[in-house]
Tab-separated table of C-alpha atoms and ligand atoms in Angstrom:
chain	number	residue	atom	x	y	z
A	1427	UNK	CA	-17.031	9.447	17.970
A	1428	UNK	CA	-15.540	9.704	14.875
A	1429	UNK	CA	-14.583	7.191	12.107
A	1430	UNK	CA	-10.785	6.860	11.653
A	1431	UNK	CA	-9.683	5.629	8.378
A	1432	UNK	CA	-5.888	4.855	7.316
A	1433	UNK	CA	-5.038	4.760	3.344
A	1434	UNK	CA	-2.423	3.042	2.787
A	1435	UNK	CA	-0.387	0.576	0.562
A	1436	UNK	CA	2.934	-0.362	1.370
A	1437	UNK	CA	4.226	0.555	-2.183
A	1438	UNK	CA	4.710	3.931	-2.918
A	1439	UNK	CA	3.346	6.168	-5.853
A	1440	UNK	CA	0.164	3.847	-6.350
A	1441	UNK	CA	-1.856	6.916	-5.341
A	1442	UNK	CA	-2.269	6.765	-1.499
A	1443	UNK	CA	-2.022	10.657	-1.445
A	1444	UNK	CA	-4.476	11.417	-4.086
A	1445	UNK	CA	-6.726	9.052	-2.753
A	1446	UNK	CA	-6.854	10.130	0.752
A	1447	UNK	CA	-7.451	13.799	-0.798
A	1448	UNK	CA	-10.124	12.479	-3.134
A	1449	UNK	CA	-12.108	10.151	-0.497
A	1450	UNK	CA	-12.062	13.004	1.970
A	1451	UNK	CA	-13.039	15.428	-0.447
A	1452	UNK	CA	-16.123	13.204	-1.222
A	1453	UNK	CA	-17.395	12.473	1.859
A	1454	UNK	CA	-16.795	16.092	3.368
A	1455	UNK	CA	-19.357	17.177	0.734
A	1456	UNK	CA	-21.593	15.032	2.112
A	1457	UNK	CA	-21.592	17.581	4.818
A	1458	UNK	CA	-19.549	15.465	7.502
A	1459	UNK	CA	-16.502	16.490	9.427
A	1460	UNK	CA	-13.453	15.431	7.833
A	1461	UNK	CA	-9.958	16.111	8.856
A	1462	UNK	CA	-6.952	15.121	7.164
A	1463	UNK	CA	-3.778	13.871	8.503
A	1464	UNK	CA	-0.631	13.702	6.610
A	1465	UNK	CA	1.443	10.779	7.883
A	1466	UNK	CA	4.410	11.131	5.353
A	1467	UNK	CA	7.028	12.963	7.797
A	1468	UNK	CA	9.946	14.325	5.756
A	1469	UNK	CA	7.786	13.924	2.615
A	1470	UNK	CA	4.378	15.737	3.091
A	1471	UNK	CA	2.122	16.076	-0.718
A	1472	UNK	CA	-1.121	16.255	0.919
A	1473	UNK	CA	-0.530	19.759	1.585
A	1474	UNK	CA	-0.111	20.209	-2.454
A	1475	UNK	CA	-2.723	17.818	-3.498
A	1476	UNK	CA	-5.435	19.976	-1.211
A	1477	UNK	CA	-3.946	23.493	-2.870
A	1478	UNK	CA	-3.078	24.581	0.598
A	1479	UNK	CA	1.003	24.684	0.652
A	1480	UNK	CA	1.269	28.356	1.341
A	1481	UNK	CA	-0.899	28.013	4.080
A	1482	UNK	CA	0.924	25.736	6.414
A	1483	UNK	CA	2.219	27.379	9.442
A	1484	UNK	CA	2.163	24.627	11.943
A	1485	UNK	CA	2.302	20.578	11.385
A	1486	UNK	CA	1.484	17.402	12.690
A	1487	UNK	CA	4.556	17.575	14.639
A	1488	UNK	CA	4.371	21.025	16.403
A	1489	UNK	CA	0.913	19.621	17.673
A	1490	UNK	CA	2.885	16.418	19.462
A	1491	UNK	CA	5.433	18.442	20.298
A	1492	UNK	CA	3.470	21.034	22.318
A	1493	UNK	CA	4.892	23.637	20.109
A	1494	UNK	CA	1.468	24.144	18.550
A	1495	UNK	CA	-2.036	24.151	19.343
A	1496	UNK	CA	-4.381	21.090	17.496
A	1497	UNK	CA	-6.984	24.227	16.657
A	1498	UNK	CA	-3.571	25.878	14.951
A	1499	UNK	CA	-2.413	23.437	12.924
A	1500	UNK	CA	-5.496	22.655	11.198
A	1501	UNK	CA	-6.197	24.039	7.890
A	1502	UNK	CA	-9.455	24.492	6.741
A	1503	UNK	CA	-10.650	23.741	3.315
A	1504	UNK	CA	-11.127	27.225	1.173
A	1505	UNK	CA	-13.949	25.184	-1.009
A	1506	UNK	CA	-15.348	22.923	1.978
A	1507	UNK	CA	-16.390	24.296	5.069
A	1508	UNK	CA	-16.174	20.799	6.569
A	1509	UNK	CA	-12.889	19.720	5.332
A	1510	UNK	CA	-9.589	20.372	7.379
A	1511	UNK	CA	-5.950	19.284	6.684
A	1512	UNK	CA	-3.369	18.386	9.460
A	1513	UNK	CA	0.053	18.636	7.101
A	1514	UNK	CA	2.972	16.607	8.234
A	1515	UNK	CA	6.130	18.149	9.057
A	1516	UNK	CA	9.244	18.376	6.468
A	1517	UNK	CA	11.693	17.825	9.453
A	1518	UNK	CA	14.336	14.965	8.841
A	1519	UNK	CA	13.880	13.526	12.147
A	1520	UNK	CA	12.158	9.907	11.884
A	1521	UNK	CA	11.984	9.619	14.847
A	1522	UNK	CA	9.721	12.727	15.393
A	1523	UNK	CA	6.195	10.956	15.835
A	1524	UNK	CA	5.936	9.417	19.183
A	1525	UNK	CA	3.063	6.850	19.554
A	1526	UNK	CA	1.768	8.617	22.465
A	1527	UNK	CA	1.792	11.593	20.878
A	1528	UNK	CA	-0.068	10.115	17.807
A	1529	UNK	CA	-2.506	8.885	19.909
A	1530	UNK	CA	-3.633	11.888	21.711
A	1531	UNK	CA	-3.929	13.699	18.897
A	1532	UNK	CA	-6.147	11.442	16.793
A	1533	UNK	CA	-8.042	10.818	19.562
A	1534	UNK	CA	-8.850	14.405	19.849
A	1535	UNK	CA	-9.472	14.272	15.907
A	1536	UNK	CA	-12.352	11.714	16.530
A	1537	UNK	CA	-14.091	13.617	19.010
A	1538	UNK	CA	-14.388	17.119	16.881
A	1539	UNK	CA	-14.423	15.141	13.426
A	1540	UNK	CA	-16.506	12.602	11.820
A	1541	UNK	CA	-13.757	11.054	9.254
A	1542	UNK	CA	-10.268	11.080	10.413
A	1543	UNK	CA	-7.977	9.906	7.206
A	1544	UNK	CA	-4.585	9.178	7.482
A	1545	UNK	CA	-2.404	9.340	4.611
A	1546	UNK	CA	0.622	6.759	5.034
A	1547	UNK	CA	3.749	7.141	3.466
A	1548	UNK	CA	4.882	4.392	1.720
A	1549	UNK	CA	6.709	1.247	3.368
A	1550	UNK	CA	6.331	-0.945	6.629
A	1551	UNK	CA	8.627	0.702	8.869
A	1552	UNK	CA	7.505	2.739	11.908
A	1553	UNK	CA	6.107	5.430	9.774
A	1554	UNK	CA	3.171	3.567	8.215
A	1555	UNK	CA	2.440	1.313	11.230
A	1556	UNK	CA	2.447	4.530	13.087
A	1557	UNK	CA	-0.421	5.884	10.292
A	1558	UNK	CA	-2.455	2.725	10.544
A	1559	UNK	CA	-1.848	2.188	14.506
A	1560	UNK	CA	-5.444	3.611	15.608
A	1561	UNK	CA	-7.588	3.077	12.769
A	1562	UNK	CA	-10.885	1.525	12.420
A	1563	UNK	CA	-10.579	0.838	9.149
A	1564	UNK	CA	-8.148	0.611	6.053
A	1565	UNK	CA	-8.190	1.570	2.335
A	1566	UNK	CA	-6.156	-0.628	0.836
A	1567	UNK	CA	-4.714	1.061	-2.234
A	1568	UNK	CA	-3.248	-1.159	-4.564
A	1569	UNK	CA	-2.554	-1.067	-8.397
A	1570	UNK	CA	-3.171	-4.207	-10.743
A	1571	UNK	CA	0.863	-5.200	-10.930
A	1572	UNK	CA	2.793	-7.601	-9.126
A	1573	UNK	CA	4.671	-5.442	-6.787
A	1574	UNK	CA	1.928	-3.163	-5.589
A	1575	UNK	CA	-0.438	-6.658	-4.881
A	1576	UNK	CA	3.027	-8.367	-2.878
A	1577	UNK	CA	3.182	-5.753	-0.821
A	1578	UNK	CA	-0.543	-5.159	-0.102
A	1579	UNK	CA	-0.613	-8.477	1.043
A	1580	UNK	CA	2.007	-7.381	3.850
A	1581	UNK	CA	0.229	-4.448	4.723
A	1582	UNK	CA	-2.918	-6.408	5.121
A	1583	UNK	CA	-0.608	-8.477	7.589
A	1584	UNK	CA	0.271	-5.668	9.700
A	1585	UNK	CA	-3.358	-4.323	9.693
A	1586	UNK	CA	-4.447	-7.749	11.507
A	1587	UNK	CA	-1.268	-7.526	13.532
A	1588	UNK	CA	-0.128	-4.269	15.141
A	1589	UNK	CA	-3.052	-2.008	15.099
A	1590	UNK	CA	-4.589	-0.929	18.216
A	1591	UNK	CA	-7.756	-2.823	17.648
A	1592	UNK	CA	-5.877	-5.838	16.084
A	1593	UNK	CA	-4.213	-6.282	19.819
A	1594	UNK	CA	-7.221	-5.417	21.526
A	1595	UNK	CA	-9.159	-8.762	19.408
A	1596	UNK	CA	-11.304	-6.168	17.477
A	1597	UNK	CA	-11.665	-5.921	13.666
A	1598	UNK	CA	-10.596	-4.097	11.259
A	1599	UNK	CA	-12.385	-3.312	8.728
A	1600	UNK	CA	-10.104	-3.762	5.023
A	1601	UNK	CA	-11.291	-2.154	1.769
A	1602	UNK	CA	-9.271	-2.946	-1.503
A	1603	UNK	CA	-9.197	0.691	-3.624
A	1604	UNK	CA	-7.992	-0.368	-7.261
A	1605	UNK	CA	-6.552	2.689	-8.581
A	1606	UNK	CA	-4.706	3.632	-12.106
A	1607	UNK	CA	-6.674	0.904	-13.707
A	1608	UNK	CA	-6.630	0.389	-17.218
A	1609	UNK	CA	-9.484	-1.461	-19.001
A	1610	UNK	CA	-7.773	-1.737	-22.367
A	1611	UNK	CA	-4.693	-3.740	-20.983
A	1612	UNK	CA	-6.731	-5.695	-18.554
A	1613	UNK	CA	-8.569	-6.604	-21.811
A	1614	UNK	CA	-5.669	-7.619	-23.558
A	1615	UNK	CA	-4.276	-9.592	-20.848
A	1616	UNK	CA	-1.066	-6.921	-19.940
A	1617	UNK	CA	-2.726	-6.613	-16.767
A	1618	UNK	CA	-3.801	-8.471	-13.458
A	1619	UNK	CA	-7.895	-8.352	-13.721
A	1620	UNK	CA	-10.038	-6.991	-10.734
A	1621	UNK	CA	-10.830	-10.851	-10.258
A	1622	UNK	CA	-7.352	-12.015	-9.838
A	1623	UNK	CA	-6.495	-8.985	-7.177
A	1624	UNK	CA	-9.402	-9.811	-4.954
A	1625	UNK	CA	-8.818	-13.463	-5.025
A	1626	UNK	CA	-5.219	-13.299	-3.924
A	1627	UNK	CA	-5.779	-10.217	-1.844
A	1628	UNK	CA	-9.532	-11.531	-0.217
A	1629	UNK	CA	-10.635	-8.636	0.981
A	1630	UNK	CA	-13.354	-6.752	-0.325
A	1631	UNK	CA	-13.199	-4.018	-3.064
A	1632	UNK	CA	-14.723	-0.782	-2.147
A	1633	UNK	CA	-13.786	0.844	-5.827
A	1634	UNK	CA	-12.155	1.124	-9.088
A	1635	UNK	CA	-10.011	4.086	-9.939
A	1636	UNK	CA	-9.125	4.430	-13.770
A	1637	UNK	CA	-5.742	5.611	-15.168
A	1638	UNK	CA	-6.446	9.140	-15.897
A	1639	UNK	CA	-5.210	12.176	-16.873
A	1640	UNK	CA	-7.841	13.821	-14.569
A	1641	UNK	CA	-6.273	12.735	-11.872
A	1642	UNK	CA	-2.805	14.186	-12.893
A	1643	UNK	CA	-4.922	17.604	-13.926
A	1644	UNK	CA	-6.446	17.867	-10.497
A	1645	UNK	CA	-3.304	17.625	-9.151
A	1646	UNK	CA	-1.288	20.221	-10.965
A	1647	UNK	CA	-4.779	22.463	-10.045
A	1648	UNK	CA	-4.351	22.011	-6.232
A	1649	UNK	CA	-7.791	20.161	-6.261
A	1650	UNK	CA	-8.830	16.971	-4.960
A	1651	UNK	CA	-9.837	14.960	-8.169
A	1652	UNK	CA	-13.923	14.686	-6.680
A	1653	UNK	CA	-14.330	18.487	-6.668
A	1654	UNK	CA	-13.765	19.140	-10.010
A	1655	UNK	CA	-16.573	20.274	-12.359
A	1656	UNK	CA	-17.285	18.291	-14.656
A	1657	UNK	CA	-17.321	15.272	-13.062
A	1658	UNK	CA	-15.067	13.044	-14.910
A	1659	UNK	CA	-14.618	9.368	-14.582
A	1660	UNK	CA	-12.117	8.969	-12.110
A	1661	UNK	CA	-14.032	11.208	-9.968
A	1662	UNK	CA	-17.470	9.265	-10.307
A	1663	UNK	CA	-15.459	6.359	-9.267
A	1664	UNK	CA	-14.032	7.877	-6.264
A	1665	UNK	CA	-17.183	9.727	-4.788
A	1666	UNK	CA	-18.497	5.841	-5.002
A	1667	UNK	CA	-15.923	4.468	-2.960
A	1668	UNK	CA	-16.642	6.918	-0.790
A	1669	UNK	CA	-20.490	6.134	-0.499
A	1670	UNK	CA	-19.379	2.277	-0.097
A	1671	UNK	CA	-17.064	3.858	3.062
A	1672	UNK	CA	-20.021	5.315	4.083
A	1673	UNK	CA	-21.727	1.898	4.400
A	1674	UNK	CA	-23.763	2.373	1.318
A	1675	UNK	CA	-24.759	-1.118	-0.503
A	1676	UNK	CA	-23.401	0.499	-4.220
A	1677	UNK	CA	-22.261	-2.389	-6.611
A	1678	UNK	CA	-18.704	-1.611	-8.349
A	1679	UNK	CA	-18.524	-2.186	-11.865
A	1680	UNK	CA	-15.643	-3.315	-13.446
A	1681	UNK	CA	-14.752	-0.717	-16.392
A	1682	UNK	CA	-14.656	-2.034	-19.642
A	1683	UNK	CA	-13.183	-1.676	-22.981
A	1684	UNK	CA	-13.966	-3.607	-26.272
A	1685	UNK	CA	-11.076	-5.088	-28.129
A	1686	UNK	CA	-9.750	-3.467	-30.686
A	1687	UNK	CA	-10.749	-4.184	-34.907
A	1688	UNK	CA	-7.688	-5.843	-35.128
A	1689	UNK	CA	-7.107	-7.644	-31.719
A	1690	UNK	CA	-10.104	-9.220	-32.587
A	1691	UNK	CA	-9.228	-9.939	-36.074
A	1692	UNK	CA	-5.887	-11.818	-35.554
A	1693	UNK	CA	-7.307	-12.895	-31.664
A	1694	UNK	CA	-4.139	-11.131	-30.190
A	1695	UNK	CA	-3.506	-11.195	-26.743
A	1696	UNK	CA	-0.493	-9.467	-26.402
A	1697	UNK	CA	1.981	-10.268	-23.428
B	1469	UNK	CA	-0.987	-24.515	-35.717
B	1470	UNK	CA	-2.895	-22.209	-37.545
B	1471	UNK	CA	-1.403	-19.123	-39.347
B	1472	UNK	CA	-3.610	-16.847	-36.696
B	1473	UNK	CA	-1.413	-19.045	-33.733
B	1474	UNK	CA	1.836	-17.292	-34.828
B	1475	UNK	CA	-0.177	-13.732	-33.727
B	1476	UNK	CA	-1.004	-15.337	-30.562
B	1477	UNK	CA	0.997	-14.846	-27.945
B	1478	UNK	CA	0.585	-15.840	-24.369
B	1479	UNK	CA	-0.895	-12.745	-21.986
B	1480	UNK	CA	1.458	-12.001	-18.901
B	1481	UNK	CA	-1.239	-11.668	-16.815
B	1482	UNK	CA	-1.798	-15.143	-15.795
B	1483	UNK	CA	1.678	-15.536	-15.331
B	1484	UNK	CA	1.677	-12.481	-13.061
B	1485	UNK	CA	-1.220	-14.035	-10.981
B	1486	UNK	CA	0.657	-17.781	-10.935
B	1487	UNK	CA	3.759	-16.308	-9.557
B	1488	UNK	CA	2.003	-14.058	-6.890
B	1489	UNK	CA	-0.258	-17.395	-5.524
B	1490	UNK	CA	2.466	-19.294	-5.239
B	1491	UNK	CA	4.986	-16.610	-3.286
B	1492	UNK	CA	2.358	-15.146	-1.681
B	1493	UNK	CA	1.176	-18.284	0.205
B	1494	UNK	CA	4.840	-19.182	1.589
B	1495	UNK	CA	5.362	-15.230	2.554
B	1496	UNK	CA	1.864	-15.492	4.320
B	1497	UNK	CA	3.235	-19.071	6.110
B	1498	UNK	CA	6.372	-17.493	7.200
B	1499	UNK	CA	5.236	-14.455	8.421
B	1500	UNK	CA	3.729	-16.600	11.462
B	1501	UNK	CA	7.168	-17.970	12.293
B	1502	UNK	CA	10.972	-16.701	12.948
B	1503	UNK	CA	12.504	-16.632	9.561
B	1504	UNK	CA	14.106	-20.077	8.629
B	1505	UNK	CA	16.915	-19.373	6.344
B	1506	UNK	CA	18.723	-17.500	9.221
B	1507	UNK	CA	18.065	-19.746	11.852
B	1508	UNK	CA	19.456	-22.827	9.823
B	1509	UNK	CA	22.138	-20.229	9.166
B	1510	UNK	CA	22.838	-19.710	12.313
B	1511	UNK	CA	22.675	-23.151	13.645
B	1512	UNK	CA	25.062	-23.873	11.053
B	1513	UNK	CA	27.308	-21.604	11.660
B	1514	UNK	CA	27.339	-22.868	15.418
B	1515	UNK	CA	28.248	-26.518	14.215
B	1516	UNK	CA	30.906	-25.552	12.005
B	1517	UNK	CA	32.439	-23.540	14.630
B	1518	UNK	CA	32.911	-26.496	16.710
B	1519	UNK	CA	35.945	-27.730	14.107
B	1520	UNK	CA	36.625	-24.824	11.872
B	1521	UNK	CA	36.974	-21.307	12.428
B	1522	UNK	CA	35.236	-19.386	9.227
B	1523	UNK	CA	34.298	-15.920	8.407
B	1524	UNK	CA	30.505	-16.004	8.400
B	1525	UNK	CA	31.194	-14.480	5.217
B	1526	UNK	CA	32.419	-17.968	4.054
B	1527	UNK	CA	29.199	-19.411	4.789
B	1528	UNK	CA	25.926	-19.226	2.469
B	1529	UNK	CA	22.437	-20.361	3.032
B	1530	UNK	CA	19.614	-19.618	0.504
B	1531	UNK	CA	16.440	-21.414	-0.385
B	1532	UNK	CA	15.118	-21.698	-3.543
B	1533	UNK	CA	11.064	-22.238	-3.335
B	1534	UNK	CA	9.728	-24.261	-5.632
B	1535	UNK	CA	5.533	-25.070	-5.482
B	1536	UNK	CA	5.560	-28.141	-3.296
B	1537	UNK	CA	9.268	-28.645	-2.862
B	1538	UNK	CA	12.196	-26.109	-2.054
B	1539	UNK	CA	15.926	-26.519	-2.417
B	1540	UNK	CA	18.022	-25.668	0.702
B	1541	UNK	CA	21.970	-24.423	-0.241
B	1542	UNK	CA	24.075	-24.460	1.374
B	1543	UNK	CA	28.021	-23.014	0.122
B	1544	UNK	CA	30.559	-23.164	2.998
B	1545	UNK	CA	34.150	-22.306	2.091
B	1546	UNK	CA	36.878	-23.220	3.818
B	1547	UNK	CA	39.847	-20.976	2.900
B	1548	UNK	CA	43.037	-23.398	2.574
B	1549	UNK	CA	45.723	-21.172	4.562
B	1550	UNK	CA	42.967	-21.312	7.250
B	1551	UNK	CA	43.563	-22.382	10.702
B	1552	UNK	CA	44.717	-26.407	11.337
B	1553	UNK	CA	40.484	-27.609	12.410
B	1554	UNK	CA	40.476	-26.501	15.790
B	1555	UNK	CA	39.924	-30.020	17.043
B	1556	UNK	CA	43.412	-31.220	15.823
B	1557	UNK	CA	44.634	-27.773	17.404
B	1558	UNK	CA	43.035	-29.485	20.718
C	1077	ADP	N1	-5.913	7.197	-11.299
C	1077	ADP	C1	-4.762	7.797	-11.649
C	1077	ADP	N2	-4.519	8.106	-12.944
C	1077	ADP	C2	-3.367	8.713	-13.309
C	1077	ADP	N3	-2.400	9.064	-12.451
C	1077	ADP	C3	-2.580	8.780	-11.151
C	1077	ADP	C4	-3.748	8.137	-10.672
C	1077	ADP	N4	-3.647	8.005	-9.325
C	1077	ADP	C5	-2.459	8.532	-8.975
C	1077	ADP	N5	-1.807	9.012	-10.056
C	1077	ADP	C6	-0.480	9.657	-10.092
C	1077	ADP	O1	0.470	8.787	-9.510
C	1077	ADP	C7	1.449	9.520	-8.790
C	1077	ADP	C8	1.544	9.008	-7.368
C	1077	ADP	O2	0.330	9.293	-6.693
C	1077	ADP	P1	0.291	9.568	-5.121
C	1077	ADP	O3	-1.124	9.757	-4.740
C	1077	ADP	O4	1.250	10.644	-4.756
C	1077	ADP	O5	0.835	8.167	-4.583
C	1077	ADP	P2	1.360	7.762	-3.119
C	1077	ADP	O6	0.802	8.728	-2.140
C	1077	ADP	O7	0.842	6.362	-2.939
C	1077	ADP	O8	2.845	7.783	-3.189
C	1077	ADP	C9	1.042	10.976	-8.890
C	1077	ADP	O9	1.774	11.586	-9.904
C	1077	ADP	C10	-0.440	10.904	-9.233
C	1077	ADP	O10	-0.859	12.038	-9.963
C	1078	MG	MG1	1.845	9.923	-0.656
């Protein structure tokens, strides 16, 4: 039975998307099964992030619907034999994802895959509970800034309250994924340190993801960030978090960045 | 003060981190229980009823948290060409 992991944040644009493409990336070159699953109805990326837009034909929807076959709508990787996509539909309709519906169909997912990741879309509402409903385990993605960490929190809250296993008196297992991380203003101060997100969040960090053009590159390229050659930071940091997923004991070093001549002349910390 | 002070200024970061401890801990508290502005708001509402007919536009409730004391306010207007109290009314 297969692993199913949710990524998700509660804020929007922290990098939920990129990650889920990036983590699943990683691990499928591992040579596990990974599919996957774009949760965003109305809003799908995924599909853009993996370079496989113009190869969507059926959705997440058509598959709960009945209108497609599972085996149809999944797109396999062109660079990953292991790696399949399950895009979400563009359709308006909120209303479109039906629990039962989501339920069948990731419980097929875990029987034919080993990783199942769901990419949330942003917010509380039905959508993301819907994305995080029959997960094992979370990625918590969350950027060092006040907003992102408030609404973590509440994400965390719904992960120990309305997932299946949360009901059922089973854990979930949380990860904390840093992302767009900038060493040089968490020097200076401009920006909540690793420290002060785990303490307020408690839960434990799987990974640090610098701010990085890479990650904007990869993007515009169609590529998830951990299969481009050369490996560049962000990447290293990402196929780490995904050997920490994996269960791997990997300690996560916090990236840093020396002060500046004159910082440390005049001892600025700027606010 | 030395002249390096005036360079100094404080980092927002600890700030940031202050603010999100303290709201943080309430949100995490009332998340286990039925929010309590709107119940006192409704409760309120219910007692005022009982003399004078308002809008529940007319009537405000909002709490203002402070670290280990928070300010309840409550603003209830009661528009002048508004009905006699409904207990003189009888
Ligand atoms: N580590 C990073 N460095 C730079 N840009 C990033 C990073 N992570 C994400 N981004 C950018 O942030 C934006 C939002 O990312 P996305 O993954 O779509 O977020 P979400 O799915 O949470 O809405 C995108 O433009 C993405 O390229
Ligand atoms: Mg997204």
């Amino acid at each position: 039975m297969g692993k199913v992991v949710v990524v998700t944040s509660g804020k929007g644009g922290v990098g939920k998307t990129t990650s889920t493409a990036a983590l699943g990336a990683a691990v499928a070159k591992t040579g596990k099964k990974v599919a996957l699953v774009d949760f965003d109805v109305g809003l799908r990326n995924l599909d853009l992030i993996m370079g496989a837009e113009r190869r969507v034909v059926f959705d997440l929807v058509n598959v709960i619907q009945g209108t497609a076959k599972l085996s149809q709508a999944l797109i396999r990787d062109k660079r990953l034999e292991t790696l399949y996509l399950l895009p979400a539909s563009q359709t308006r309709d909120k209303d479109a994802l039906t629990e039962e519906g989501v339920e069948e169909v990731i419980g097929r997912l875990r029987q034919v895959f080993d990783y199942v990741f769901c990419d949330s879309p942003a917010g509380i509402e039905r959508g993301a509970q819907l994305a995080m409903r029959f997960a094992d385990e979370a990625v918590i993605v969350t950027n060092p800034e006040v907003s992102s960490v408030r609404d973590s929190d509440r994400i965390i809250g719904l992960l120990d309250a309305r997932t299946m296993r949360a009901e059922q008196g089973e854990h979930i297992a949380k990860h904390v994924l840093v992302t767009r991380y900038d060493a040089a203003r968490a020097a200076r101060g401009e920006m909540l340190s690793i420290d002060d997100v785990l303490e307020i969040l408690s839960v434990p960090l799987i990974g640090i993801i610098p701010e990085s053009q890479d990650v904007l590159r990869a993007s515009n390229l169609g590529a998830p960030v951990t299969l481009s050659e050369p490996i560049n930071a962000a990447a290293k940091a990402y196929l780490e978090a995904a050997r920490r997923l994996e269960g791997e004991d990997l300690p996560v070093v916090v990236p840093f960045e020396r002060k500046g001549f004159l910082d440390r002349l005049l001892g600025r910390r700027a606010a | 003060m030395s002249i390096l002070d005036l360079f100094k200024r404080r980092t927002s970061a600890p700030v940031a981190r202050e603010r999100l401890q303290v709201l943080l801990a309430y949100e995490r508290r009332s998340r286990a229980q039925p929010d309590l502005v709107s119940i006192l708001r409704e409760e309120i509402m219910a007692v005022i009823a009982k003399h004078v007919q308002i809008d529940q536009d007319y009537l405000q409730v909002s709490m203002d948290r402070g670290e280990t004391m928070s300010t309840l306010e409550i603003d209830i207007q009661i528009p002048n060409k508004s009905p006699v109290p409904l207990a003189m009314a009888g």
